[in-house]
Coordinates of C-alpha atoms in Angstrom, one line a residue:
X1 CA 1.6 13.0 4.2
X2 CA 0.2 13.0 0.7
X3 CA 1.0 10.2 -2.2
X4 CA 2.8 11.5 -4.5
X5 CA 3.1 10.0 -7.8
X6 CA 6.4 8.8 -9.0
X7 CA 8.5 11.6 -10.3
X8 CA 10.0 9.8 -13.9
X9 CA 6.4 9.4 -14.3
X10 CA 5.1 13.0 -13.2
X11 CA 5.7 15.0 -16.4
X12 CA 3.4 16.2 -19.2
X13 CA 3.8 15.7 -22.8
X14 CA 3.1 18.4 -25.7
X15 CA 0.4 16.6 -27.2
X16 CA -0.8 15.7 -23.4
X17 CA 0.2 19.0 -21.4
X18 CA -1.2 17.8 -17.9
X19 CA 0.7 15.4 -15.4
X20 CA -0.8 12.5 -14.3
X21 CA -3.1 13.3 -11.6
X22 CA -6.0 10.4 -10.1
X23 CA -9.5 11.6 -10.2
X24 CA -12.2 9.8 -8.3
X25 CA -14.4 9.0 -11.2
X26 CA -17.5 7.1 -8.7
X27 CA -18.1 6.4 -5.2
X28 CA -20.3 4.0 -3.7
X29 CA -21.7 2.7 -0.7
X30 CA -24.4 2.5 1.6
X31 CA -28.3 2.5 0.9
X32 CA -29.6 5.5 1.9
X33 CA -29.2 9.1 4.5
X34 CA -28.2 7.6 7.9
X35 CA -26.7 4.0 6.9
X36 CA -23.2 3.4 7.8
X37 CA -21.9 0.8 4.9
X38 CA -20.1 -2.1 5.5
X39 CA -18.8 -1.9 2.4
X40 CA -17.8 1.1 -0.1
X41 CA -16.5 1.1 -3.6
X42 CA -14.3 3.8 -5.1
X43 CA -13.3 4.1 -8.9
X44 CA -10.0 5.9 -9.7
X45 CA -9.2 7.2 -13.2
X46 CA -5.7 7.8 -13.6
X47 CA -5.4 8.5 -17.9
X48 CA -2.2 10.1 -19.2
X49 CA 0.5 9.0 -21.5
X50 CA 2.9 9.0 -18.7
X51 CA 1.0 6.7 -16.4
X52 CA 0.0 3.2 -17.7
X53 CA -2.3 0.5 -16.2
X54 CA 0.6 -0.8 -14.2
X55 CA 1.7 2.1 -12.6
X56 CA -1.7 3.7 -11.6
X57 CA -2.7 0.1 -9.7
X58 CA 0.5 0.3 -7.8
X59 CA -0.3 3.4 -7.2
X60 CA -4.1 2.7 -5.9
X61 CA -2.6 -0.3 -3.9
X62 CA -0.2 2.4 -2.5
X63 CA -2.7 4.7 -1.6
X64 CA -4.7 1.5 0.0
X65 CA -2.1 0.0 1.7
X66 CA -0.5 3.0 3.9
X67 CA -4.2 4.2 5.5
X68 CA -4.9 0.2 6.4
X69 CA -1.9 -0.1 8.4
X70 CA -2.7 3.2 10.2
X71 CA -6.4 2.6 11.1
X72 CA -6.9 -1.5 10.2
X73 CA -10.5 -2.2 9.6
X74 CA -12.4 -5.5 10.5
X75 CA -11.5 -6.5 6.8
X76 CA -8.6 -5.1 4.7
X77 CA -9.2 -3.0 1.1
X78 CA -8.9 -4.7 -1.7
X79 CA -7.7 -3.3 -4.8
X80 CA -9.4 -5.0 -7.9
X81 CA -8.1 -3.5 -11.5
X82 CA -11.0 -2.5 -13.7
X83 CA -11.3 -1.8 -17.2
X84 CA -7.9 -0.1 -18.9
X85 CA -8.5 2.7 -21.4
X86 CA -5.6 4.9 -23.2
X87 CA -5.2 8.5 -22.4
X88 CA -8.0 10.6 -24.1
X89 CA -7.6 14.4 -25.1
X90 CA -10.5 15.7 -27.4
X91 CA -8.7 17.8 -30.3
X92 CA -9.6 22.3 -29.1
X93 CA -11.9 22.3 -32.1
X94 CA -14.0 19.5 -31.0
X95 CA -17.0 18.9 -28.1
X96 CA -17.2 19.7 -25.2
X97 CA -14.2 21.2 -24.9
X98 CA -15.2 24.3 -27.6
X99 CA -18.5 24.4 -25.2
X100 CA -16.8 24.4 -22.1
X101 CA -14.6 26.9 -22.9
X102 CA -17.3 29.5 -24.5
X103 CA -19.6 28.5 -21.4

């Protein structure tokens, strides 16, 4: 079953139409082709108005937590909270939104 965010937090705002949604911002692990790591690193952006630092690491924890008590690995995931940044929406006028759009 997919997580779902919470739905008093799962609405848009007019000056931020789109709901909160995570986006895997980087992935890392292993060192090259054919190497199996023993360790992998995942960063989560989860920016919106309706979703602040505090909900989206309950969230990752969430989203952690369920798949290690499925399939437990030799070690469990950790969930370590990075850097917190407020929501960002470039005004239509400005770049690289006018470039993406005529692109």
């Amino acid at each position: 079953m997919p997580l779902r965010l919470p739905p008093r937090r799962a609405s848009a705002t007019a000056r931020f139409p789109l709901p909160p949604k995570p986006s895997v911002a980087a992935f890392h692990g292993g060192q090259g082709f054919s190497v199996t790591p023993d360790r992998a690193d995942l960063d989560v952006d989860v920016r919106t108005p309706a979703f602040d630092a505090h909900d989206a690491e309950t969230f990752a924890r969430k989203a952690v937590v369920e798949p290690d008590a499925e399939l437990p690995a030799p070690a469990p995931a950790k969930v370590v909270r990075g850097a917190t940044r407020p929501p960002f929406r470039p005004a239509e006028d400005e770049q690289p939104t006018t470039a993406l759009r005529e692109g």
